[in-house]
Amino acid sequence: MDVDSLLRSAAALLLLVLGGVWSFPLGQEGERTPACGYESCHVTQPDMLNVHLVPHTHDDVGWLKTVDQYYYGDRNDIQHAGVQYILDSVVDQLLKNPDRRFIYVETAFFYRWWKQQSSGMQQTVKRLVDEGRLEFVNGGWCMSDEATTHYSAVIDQMTMGLRFLNDTFGPCGRPRVAWHIDPFGHAREHASMFAQMGYDGFFLGRLDYQDRKRRRTAREQELLWRASESLTPPMADLFTGILPNGYNPPDGFCWDQSCDDPPIRDDPELEDYNVDDVVRRFLAIAHKQAQVYKTNHIIMTMGSDFQYENANLWYKNLDKLIRYVNAQQARGGRVNALYSTPSCYLQELHRANLSWALKTDDFFPYADAAHDYWTGYFTSRPALKRYERISNGRLQTCNQLEVLGGPISRNGPFGKGDSETMKKAVAVAQHHDAVSGTEKQHVADDYARRLASGWQRCQVLVSNSLAALSGSTAKRIYCDNLNISVCPLTESSKKFSVNVYNPLVRAVIWPVRLPVNGTSYEVSDAEGRSVDCQVVPVSAETQVVRRSRGSAPNELVFQVRAPPLGFNTYSVSLLRDGPPPAPAQRRAPTAIQNQFLRATFDPATGLLSGLSNLETKRTIKLTQNFFWYNASDGNNTRSNQPSGAYIFRPNSSTPFLISPATPVLQEVRQWFAPWVSQVVRLHADSRALELEWTVGPLPIRDNLGKEVITRLDTSIKTAEYFYTDSNGREMLQRKKDFRPTWKLRQSEPIAGNYHPINSRAFIKDDEDQLTVVTDRSQGGASIHNGSLEIMLHRRLLYDDVRGVAEPLNETSSVFPEGLVVRGRLLLSLQRPDGAADAHRPLAQQEVLQPTLSFTDGEPHPNTRLQVRGAEGEGTSDHSRVTVLLTCNDWDPADLRPWSSSVVLRAAGCAAPCCAPAHTDPVGRGLGKLFSTLEVLGVSELNLSANQWKDEMTRLDWTPQMEEKPLLKRPGDPSALEVTLMPMEIRTFLLRVR
């Protein structure tokens, strides 16, 4: 028997003994033969127009109300919505008629509801699922945003939701279709991930109004999306359907308690009998819809936001609608109405055996009218966007150390810690009204509170794990406000140590800046070697921002090195105390450089004037400045649409310049206005120029909303092209005033050219490529040849009338006059053929940053040793093009003390079109990845870890235009030696000791 078979048999036997439920079915479920999924679909009529009626509810995991308020039905003064009552009512109504169907999406809500049900009710719901009457679609913890989410966080939240469904319902709980009916544009990388998760199809609700018009005419509202330029078709091919009415029911057919449409009155003895009218209107809508789709099957979404709280209203009228419409068949009618689900509808499209239009780009940007581009949310709530990105990185560190530290990490010298709270908080933050920044202010505060609470629990786990690995039980301190130079320990202690944990599979060099009161320090590494360090004064802007939370006048700056999947410890000792040295006024520097880069500045303005790569001997002209667009207030001759949380609509295509002043001090510090400043840094051994910007509070005394950008103008000849990443993964080409799939009529020359930037963007010509790596999701564009602009902050005075009913005007008790945001951009100048080798590791390092912890006094002897998790592999070339995406303890909590399973994801990061030097398959030894673990066996899973990879099957679809296939991937040398193709992500279940 091979390793996989042994592993599966042992796992099944082990869980059988414990009475537990595995995360996906390993055997038969008793004697029952469930008829769920495609087998549970109602019979259709091949010679008729079949109308698939899909009862559903769309339950935002936070938007106008918090997650808790939505679940319990609290704060109905804001919005009447209570998810627990929806599920109660739907289950009750499904039991009354076996023909009825219902789909549910948001596992975060269903998980809560399920935990509160009696065992009897749980068995009832399982029967409904087994019979296909209650079907889960999408199945993630939430319906994620597609513009502002990083692919690693999306995979995690999908895995969490899908695992719960498999744990609870087995194979009948596995969704067959992805369902993103509300996100405001759709990313190609999302489609690629859904395909790799095993979905057969994908349905979306929002589409640019011009694109929809063209597709309706061409009958191309259903298509085959080829979602990767790197992966071999059909690995990332996904059938995609555009729903006919967003996700709402047809006009006149909404029978929820929140609607005003009349019910079906079918007593002919009453004056208001309306059956004939209802049937006539329904048939007219059905025939009209059928004209813009390709088959004799159409779909209608019967539900909307938080509907079915009183499901009887819906089902009573739907029962009548189906009965009376189908009664027309006896009189020659050719329409067949039926209860259905998206998967049943998809099955009928597959049976039609047609070829489908092929799409290779994405669905950004999205506009629902000529002047209404939903591109503002790419940047909305920039502080929350940054906090989410940091939290995702912290979660990966927490997960890794839970595995490396073993059981003591969850219950050790510092108490009980867990990663579950953080997992749920980060998962909820991926929701399309969370990290997107399109929620009400009190809801945004709630998301941030959840992330903070999760990190507190993770800190205990991290401390326990590091104690086990290092042998030191000294109390560890975490300074979460280093971005504003606040850390009570480093400010007060004369001797302390800094522990640096690196979650990457390659060694890193990382700049550390610590607030201190002294003027001279000694820093030594784990081997006792002296480390170069420098004390610089804290900027005036930082002193203002941190208010009363810190008062250190200086920052201690030095660089740390950390091994792959391991840590290093640095000792810091005060040499000289006293007041900070008086800054010497001097002329602005004309250049800063190291052995890799040289940045030049205009002595008259203090602005950047050029950037040189000293290795390739290439130089470009480069100027950078800050501007702000005057946000429209809606009083415009073209349109009354204002800028808001969703929509970006400047009053003019010409932004206002924020005038600069001359920089002073050793670092190149630039002051542009009382509310805009920047520090330009070039660290030793760095191939990237760092621009740390501080923006805010944006002044509004002039009653003008402001949308602040930074713009880089270069000598690069871009020919109106630029490139952005898709969810932090593959890069997409963009062109000004152009869409690949239809002829664009551009009505908003600025907002209509903005695209989401999740982690990086670049401009290039044949000789040079300038890449900008961001520290959060932002919006950006290339409006002028050779330029790249990125929006940093927004403060608006009007609501954009898209439902949130609140202007994007962020204030707090700490910042009553407006939010101040700090961030950084990394600039990399390379030749185009080698640029990806530089910007991909930079982007990875921004997502998976080292975790710093501090201890007071002398470090424990063992903490001065480097603990290498990857036994040096991280220094190879392979580590530059691979990333350890996931390392999670996978066993149930009660099983962990004496057995261990680990889910591991490895991602290939090179792309064939971008990095020719690193496009060959990459081998990795899973058995040698962790020095603290012995790998006993390996089995491969699909991307979302809810199916064995070799058992995953998907429906095949035929594109109208077939392209030349790519090379097939080679096999693995052995079970413990795996091969990664460019841009491939592989997921494995490891049994370890």
CSV table of N, CA, C and O in Angstrom, one decimal, residues 333-409:
chain,number,residue,atom,x,y,z
A,333,GLY,N,-49.1,26.2,-23.6
A,333,GLY,CA,-48.0,27.1,-23.1
A,333,GLY,C,-46.7,26.4,-23.2
A,333,GLY,O,-46.6,25.1,-23.0
A,334,ARG,N,-45.7,27.1,-23.5
A,334,ARG,CA,-44.3,26.5,-23.7
A,334,ARG,C,-43.3,27.0,-22.6
A,334,ARG,O,-42.1,27.1,-22.9
A,335,VAL,N,-43.8,27.3,-21.5
A,335,VAL,CA,-42.9,27.8,-20.4
A,335,VAL,C,-43.1,26.8,-19.2
A,335,VAL,O,-44.2,26.5,-18.8
A,336,ASN,N,-42.0,26.4,-18.6
A,336,ASN,CA,-42.0,25.5,-17.5
A,336,ASN,C,-41.2,26.2,-16.3
A,336,ASN,O,-40.0,26.4,-16.4
A,337,ALA,N,-41.9,26.5,-15.3
A,337,ALA,CA,-41.3,27.2,-14.1
A,337,ALA,C,-41.1,26.1,-13.0
A,337,ALA,O,-41.9,25.2,-12.9
A,338,LEU,N,-40.0,26.2,-12.4
A,338,LEU,CA,-39.6,25.2,-11.4
A,338,LEU,C,-38.7,25.8,-10.3
A,338,LEU,O,-38.0,26.8,-10.5
A,339,TYR,N,-38.8,25.2,-9.1
A,339,TYR,CA,-37.8,25.5,-8.0
A,339,TYR,C,-36.5,25.0,-8.5
A,339,TYR,O,-36.4,23.9,-9.0
A,340,SER,N,-35.4,25.8,-8.3
A,340,SER,CA,-34.1,25.3,-8.7
A,340,SER,C,-33.0,26.0,-7.9
A,340,SER,O,-33.3,26.7,-6.9
A,341,THR,N,-31.8,25.6,-8.2
A,341,THR,CA,-30.6,26.2,-7.5
A,341,THR,C,-29.6,26.6,-8.7
A,341,THR,O,-29.8,26.1,-9.8
A,342,PRO,N,-28.6,27.3,-8.3
A,342,PRO,CA,-27.6,27.7,-9.4
A,342,PRO,C,-26.9,26.4,-10.0
A,342,PRO,O,-26.6,26.4,-11.2
A,343,SER,N,-26.7,25.4,-9.2
A,343,SER,CA,-26.0,24.2,-9.7
A,343,SER,C,-27.0,23.5,-10.6
A,343,SER,O,-26.5,22.9,-11.6
A,344,CYS,N,-28.2,23.4,-10.3
A,344,CYS,CA,-29.2,22.7,-11.2
A,344,CYS,C,-29.3,23.5,-12.6
A,344,CYS,O,-29.4,22.9,-13.6
A,345,TYR,N,-29.3,24.8,-12.5
A,345,TYR,CA,-29.3,25.6,-13.7
A,345,TYR,C,-28.0,25.4,-14.5
A,345,TYR,O,-28.0,25.2,-15.7
A,346,LEU,N,-26.9,25.4,-13.8
A,346,LEU,CA,-25.6,25.1,-14.4
A,346,LEU,C,-25.6,23.8,-15.1
A,346,LEU,O,-25.0,23.6,-16.3
A,347,GLN,N,-26.2,22.8,-14.5
A,347,GLN,CA,-26.2,21.4,-15.1
A,347,GLN,C,-26.9,21.5,-16.5
A,347,GLN,O,-26.5,20.8,-17.4
A,348,GLU,N,-28.0,22.2,-16.5
A,348,GLU,CA,-28.7,22.3,-17.8
A,348,GLU,C,-27.9,23.0,-18.9
A,348,GLU,O,-28.0,22.6,-20.1
A,349,LEU,N,-27.2,24.0,-18.5
A,349,LEU,CA,-26.3,24.7,-19.5
A,349,LEU,C,-25.3,23.7,-20.0
A,349,LEU,O,-24.9,23.8,-21.2
A,350,HIS,N,-24.7,22.9,-19.1
A,350,HIS,CA,-23.7,22.0,-19.5
A,350,HIS,C,-24.3,20.9,-20.4
A,350,HIS,O,-23.6,20.5,-21.4
A,351,ARG,N,-25.5,20.5,-20.1
A,351,ARG,CA,-26.1,19.5,-21.0
A,351,ARG,C,-26.4,20.0,-22.4
A,351,ARG,O,-26.5,19.3,-23.4
A,352,ALA,N,-26.5,21.3,-22.5
A,352,ALA,CA,-26.8,21.9,-23.8
A,352,ALA,C,-25.6,21.7,-24.8
A,352,ALA,O,-25.8,21.8,-26.0
A,353,ASN,N,-24.4,21.4,-24.3
A,353,ASN,CA,-23.3,21.1,-25.1
A,353,ASN,C,-22.9,22.1,-26.1
A,353,ASN,O,-22.7,21.8,-27.3
A,354,LEU,N,-22.9,23.4,-25.7
A,354,LEU,CA,-22.6,24.5,-26.6
A,354,LEU,C,-21.2,24.9,-26.4
A,354,LEU,O,-20.5,24.5,-25.5
A,355,SER,N,-20.7,25.8,-27.3
A,355,SER,CA,-19.4,26.5,-27.1
A,355,SER,C,-19.7,27.9,-26.6
A,355,SER,O,-20.8,28.5,-26.9
A,356,TRP,N,-18.8,28.4,-25.8
A,356,TRP,CA,-19.1,29.6,-25.1
A,356,TRP,C,-18.0,30.7,-25.3
A,356,TRP,O,-16.8,30.3,-25.5
A,357,ALA,N,-18.3,31.9,-25.3
A,357,ALA,CA,-17.4,33.0,-25.5
A,357,ALA,C,-16.3,32.9,-24.5
A,357,ALA,O,-16.5,32.6,-23.3
A,358,LEU,N,-15.0,33.2,-24.9
A,358,LEU,CA,-13.9,33.1,-24.0
A,358,LEU,C,-13.5,34.5,-23.6
A,358,LEU,O,-13.3,35.4,-24.4
A,359,LYS,N,-13.2,34.6,-22.2
A,359,LYS,CA,-12.8,35.9,-21.6
A,359,LYS,C,-11.4,35.6,-20.9
A,359,LYS,O,-11.3,34.6,-20.2
A,360,THR,N,-10.5,36.5,-21.1
A,360,THR,CA,-9.2,36.4,-20.5
A,360,THR,C,-8.8,37.6,-19.6
A,360,THR,O,-7.7,37.5,-19.0
A,361,ASP,N,-9.6,38.7,-19.6
A,361,ASP,CA,-9.2,39.8,-18.8
A,361,ASP,C,-10.1,39.8,-17.5
A,361,ASP,O,-10.5,38.7,-17.1
A,362,ASP,N,-10.4,40.9,-16.9
A,362,ASP,CA,-11.2,40.9,-15.7
A,362,ASP,C,-12.4,41.8,-15.9
A,362,ASP,O,-12.6,42.3,-17.0
A,363,PHE,N,-13.1,42.1,-14.8
A,363,PHE,CA,-14.3,42.9,-14.8
A,363,PHE,C,-14.1,44.2,-14.0
A,363,PHE,O,-15.0,44.6,-13.3
A,364,PHE,N,-13.0,44.8,-14.1
A,364,PHE,CA,-12.7,46.1,-13.5
A,364,PHE,C,-12.3,47.1,-14.6
A,364,PHE,O,-11.7,46.7,-15.6
A,365,PRO,N,-12.6,48.4,-14.4
A,365,PRO,CA,-13.5,48.9,-13.3
A,365,PRO,C,-15.0,48.8,-13.6
A,365,PRO,O,-15.3,48.6,-14.8
A,366,TYR,N,-15.8,48.9,-12.6
A,366,TYR,CA,-17.2,48.7,-12.7
A,366,TYR,C,-17.9,50.0,-12.6
A,366,TYR,O,-17.7,50.8,-11.7
A,367,ALA,N,-18.8,50.3,-13.6
A,367,ALA,CA,-19.7,51.5,-13.6
A,367,ALA,C,-21.1,51.1,-13.8
A,367,ALA,O,-21.4,50.2,-14.6
A,368,ASP,N,-22.0,51.7,-13.1
A,368,ASP,CA,-23.5,51.3,-13.3
A,368,ASP,C,-24.2,52.5,-14.1
A,368,ASP,O,-25.4,52.4,-14.3
A,369,ALA,N,-23.4,53.5,-14.4
A,369,ALA,CA,-24.0,54.6,-15.2
A,369,ALA,C,-22.8,55.4,-15.8
A,369,ALA,O,-21.6,55.2,-15.3
A,370,ALA,N,-23.0,56.3,-16.7
A,370,ALA,CA,-22.0,57.0,-17.4
A,370,ALA,C,-21.0,57.7,-16.5
A,370,ALA,O,-19.8,57.7,-16.7
A,371,HIS,N,-21.4,58.3,-15.4
A,371,HIS,CA,-20.5,59.0,-14.5
A,371,HIS,C,-20.4,58.4,-13.1
A,371,HIS,O,-20.0,59.1,-12.1
A,372,ASP,N,-20.7,57.1,-13.0
A,372,ASP,CA,-20.8,56.4,-11.7
A,372,ASP,C,-19.8,55.2,-11.7
A,372,ASP,O,-20.2,54.1,-11.7
A,373,TYR,N,-18.5,55.5,-11.6
A,373,TYR,CA,-17.5,54.5,-11.5
A,373,TYR,C,-17.2,54.1,-10.1
A,373,TYR,O,-16.9,55.0,-9.3
A,374,TRP,N,-17.3,52.8,-9.8
A,374,TRP,CA,-17.1,52.3,-8.4
A,374,TRP,C,-15.6,52.1,-8.3
A,374,TRP,O,-15.2,50.9,-8.1
A,375,THR,N,-14.8,53.1,-8.3
A,375,THR,CA,-13.4,53.0,-8.1
A,375,THR,C,-12.9,53.7,-6.9
A,375,THR,O,-11.7,53.6,-6.6
A,376,GLY,N,-13.7,54.4,-6.2
A,376,GLY,CA,-13.3,55.0,-4.9
A,376,GLY,C,-13.0,54.0,-3.8
A,376,GLY,O,-12.1,54.3,-3.0
A,377,TYR,N,-13.7,52.9,-3.8
A,377,TYR,CA,-13.5,52.0,-2.7
A,377,TYR,C,-12.2,51.3,-2.8
A,377,TYR,O,-11.8,50.6,-1.8
A,378,PHE,N,-11.5,51.4,-3.9
A,378,PHE,CA,-10.2,50.8,-4.0
A,378,PHE,C,-9.3,51.4,-2.9
A,378,PHE,O,-8.3,50.7,-2.5
A,379,THR,N,-9.6,52.6,-2.5
A,379,THR,CA,-8.8,53.3,-1.4
A,379,THR,C,-9.5,53.6,-0.2
A,379,THR,O,-8.9,53.8,0.9
A,380,SER,N,-10.9,53.6,-0.2
A,380,SER,CA,-11.7,54.0,1.0
A,380,SER,C,-11.2,53.3,2.3
A,380,SER,O,-10.9,52.1,2.3
A,381,ARG,N,-11.2,54.0,3.4
A,381,ARG,CA,-10.7,53.6,4.7
A,381,ARG,C,-9.3,53.0,4.6
A,381,ARG,O,-9.1,51.8,4.9
A,382,PRO,N,-8.3,53.8,4.2
A,382,PRO,CA,-7.0,53.2,4.1
A,382,PRO,C,-6.4,52.7,5.3
A,382,PRO,O,-5.6,51.7,5.3
A,383,ALA,N,-6.8,53.2,6.5
A,383,ALA,CA,-6.2,52.6,7.8
A,383,ALA,C,-6.7,51.2,8.0
A,383,ALA,O,-6.0,50.3,8.4
A,384,LEU,N,-8.0,51.0,7.7
A,384,LEU,CA,-8.6,49.7,7.9
A,384,LEU,C,-8.0,48.7,6.9
A,384,LEU,O,-7.7,47.5,7.2
A,385,LYS,N,-7.7,49.2,5.7
A,385,LYS,CA,-7.1,48.3,4.7
A,385,LYS,C,-5.7,47.9,5.1
A,385,LYS,O,-5.3,46.7,4.9
A,386,ARG,N,-5.0,48.8,5.7
A,386,ARG,CA,-3.6,48.5,6.2
A,386,ARG,C,-3.7,47.5,7.4
A,386,ARG,O,-3.0,46.5,7.5
A,387,TYR,N,-4.7,47.7,8.3
A,387,TYR,CA,-4.8,46.9,9.5
A,387,TYR,C,-5.2,45.5,9.1
A,387,TYR,O,-4.7,44.5,9.7
A,388,GLU,N,-6.0,45.3,8.1
A,388,GLU,CA,-6.4,44.0,7.6
A,388,GLU,C,-5.2,43.3,7.0
A,388,GLU,O,-5.0,42.1,7.3
A,389,ARG,N,-4.3,44.0,6.3
A,389,ARG,CA,-3.2,43.4,5.6
A,389,ARG,C,-2.2,43.0,6.7
A,389,ARG,O,-1.6,41.9,6.6
A,390,ILE,N,-2.0,43.8,7.7
A,390,ILE,CA,-1.1,43.4,8.8
A,390,ILE,C,-1.6,42.2,9.5
A,390,ILE,O,-0.9,41.3,9.9
A,391,SER,N,-2.9,42.2,9.8
A,391,SER,CA,-3.5,41.1,10.5
A,391,SER,C,-3.4,39.8,9.8
A,391,SER,O,-3.2,38.8,10.4
A,392,ASN,N,-3.6,39.8,8.5
A,392,ASN,CA,-3.4,38.6,7.7
A,392,ASN,C,-2.0,38.0,7.9
A,392,ASN,O,-1.8,36.8,8.1
A,393,GLY,N,-1.0,38.9,7.9
A,393,GLY,CA,0.4,38.4,8.1
A,393,GLY,C,0.6,37.9,9.5
A,393,GLY,O,1.3,36.9,9.7
A,394,ARG,N,0.0,38.6,10.5
A,394,ARG,CA,0.1,38.1,11.8
A,394,ARG,C,-0.5,36.7,12.0
A,394,ARG,O,0.0,35.9,12.7
A,395,LEU,N,-1.6,36.5,11.3
A,395,LEU,CA,-2.3,35.2,11.4
A,395,LEU,C,-1.4,34.1,10.9
A,395,LEU,O,-1.4,33.0,11.4
A,396,GLN,N,-0.7,34.4,9.8
A,396,GLN,CA,0.1,33.3,9.2
A,396,GLN,C,1.3,33.0,10.2
A,396,GLN,O,1.6,31.8,10.3
A,397,THR,N,1.8,34.0,10.8
A,397,THR,CA,2.8,33.8,11.9
A,397,THR,C,2.3,32.9,13.0
A,397,THR,O,2.9,32.0,13.5
A,398,CYS,N,1.1,33.3,13.4
A,398,CYS,CA,0.4,32.6,14.5
A,398,CYS,C,0.2,31.1,14.1
A,398,CYS,O,0.5,30.2,14.9
A,399,ASN,N,-0.3,30.9,12.9
A,399,ASN,CA,-0.5,29.5,12.4
A,399,ASN,C,0.8,28.7,12.4
A,399,ASN,O,0.8,27.5,12.8
A,400,GLN,N,1.8,29.3,11.9
A,400,GLN,CA,3.1,28.6,11.7
A,400,GLN,C,3.6,28.2,13.1
A,400,GLN,O,4.1,27.1,13.3
A,401,LEU,N,3.6,29.2,14.0
A,401,LEU,CA,4.2,28.9,15.4
A,401,LEU,C,3.3,27.9,16.2
A,401,LEU,O,3.8,27.2,17.0
A,402,GLU,N,2.0,27.8,15.9
A,402,GLU,CA,1.2,26.8,16.5
A,402,GLU,C,1.7,25.4,16.1
A,402,GLU,O,1.7,24.5,16.9
A,403,VAL,N,2.1,25.3,14.8
A,403,VAL,CA,2.6,24.0,14.3
A,403,VAL,C,4.0,23.7,14.9
A,403,VAL,O,4.3,22.7,15.4
A,404,LEU,N,4.9,24.7,14.8
A,404,LEU,CA,6.3,24.5,15.2
A,404,LEU,C,6.4,24.3,16.7
A,404,LEU,O,7.3,23.6,17.2
A,405,GLY,N,5.6,25.0,17.5
A,405,GLY,CA,5.7,25.0,18.9
A,405,GLY,C,5.0,23.8,19.5
A,405,GLY,O,5.2,23.4,20.7
A,406,GLY,N,4.0,23.2,18.8
A,406,GLY,CA,3.3,22.0,19.3
A,406,GLY,C,2.3,22.4,20.3
A,406,GLY,O,1.9,23.5,20.4
A,407,PRO,N,1.8,21.4,21.1
A,407,PRO,CA,0.6,21.6,22.0
A,407,PRO,C,0.9,22.7,23.0
A,407,PRO,O,0.0,23.4,23.5
A,408,ILE,N,2.2,22.9,23.4
A,408,ILE,CA,2.4,23.9,24.4
A,408,ILE,C,2.1,25.3,23.9
A,408,ILE,O,1.9,26.2,24.8
A,409,SER,N,2.0,25.5,22.6
A,409,SER,CA,1.7,26.8,22.1
A,409,SER,C,0.3,27.3,22.5
A,409,SER,O,0.0,28.4,22.6
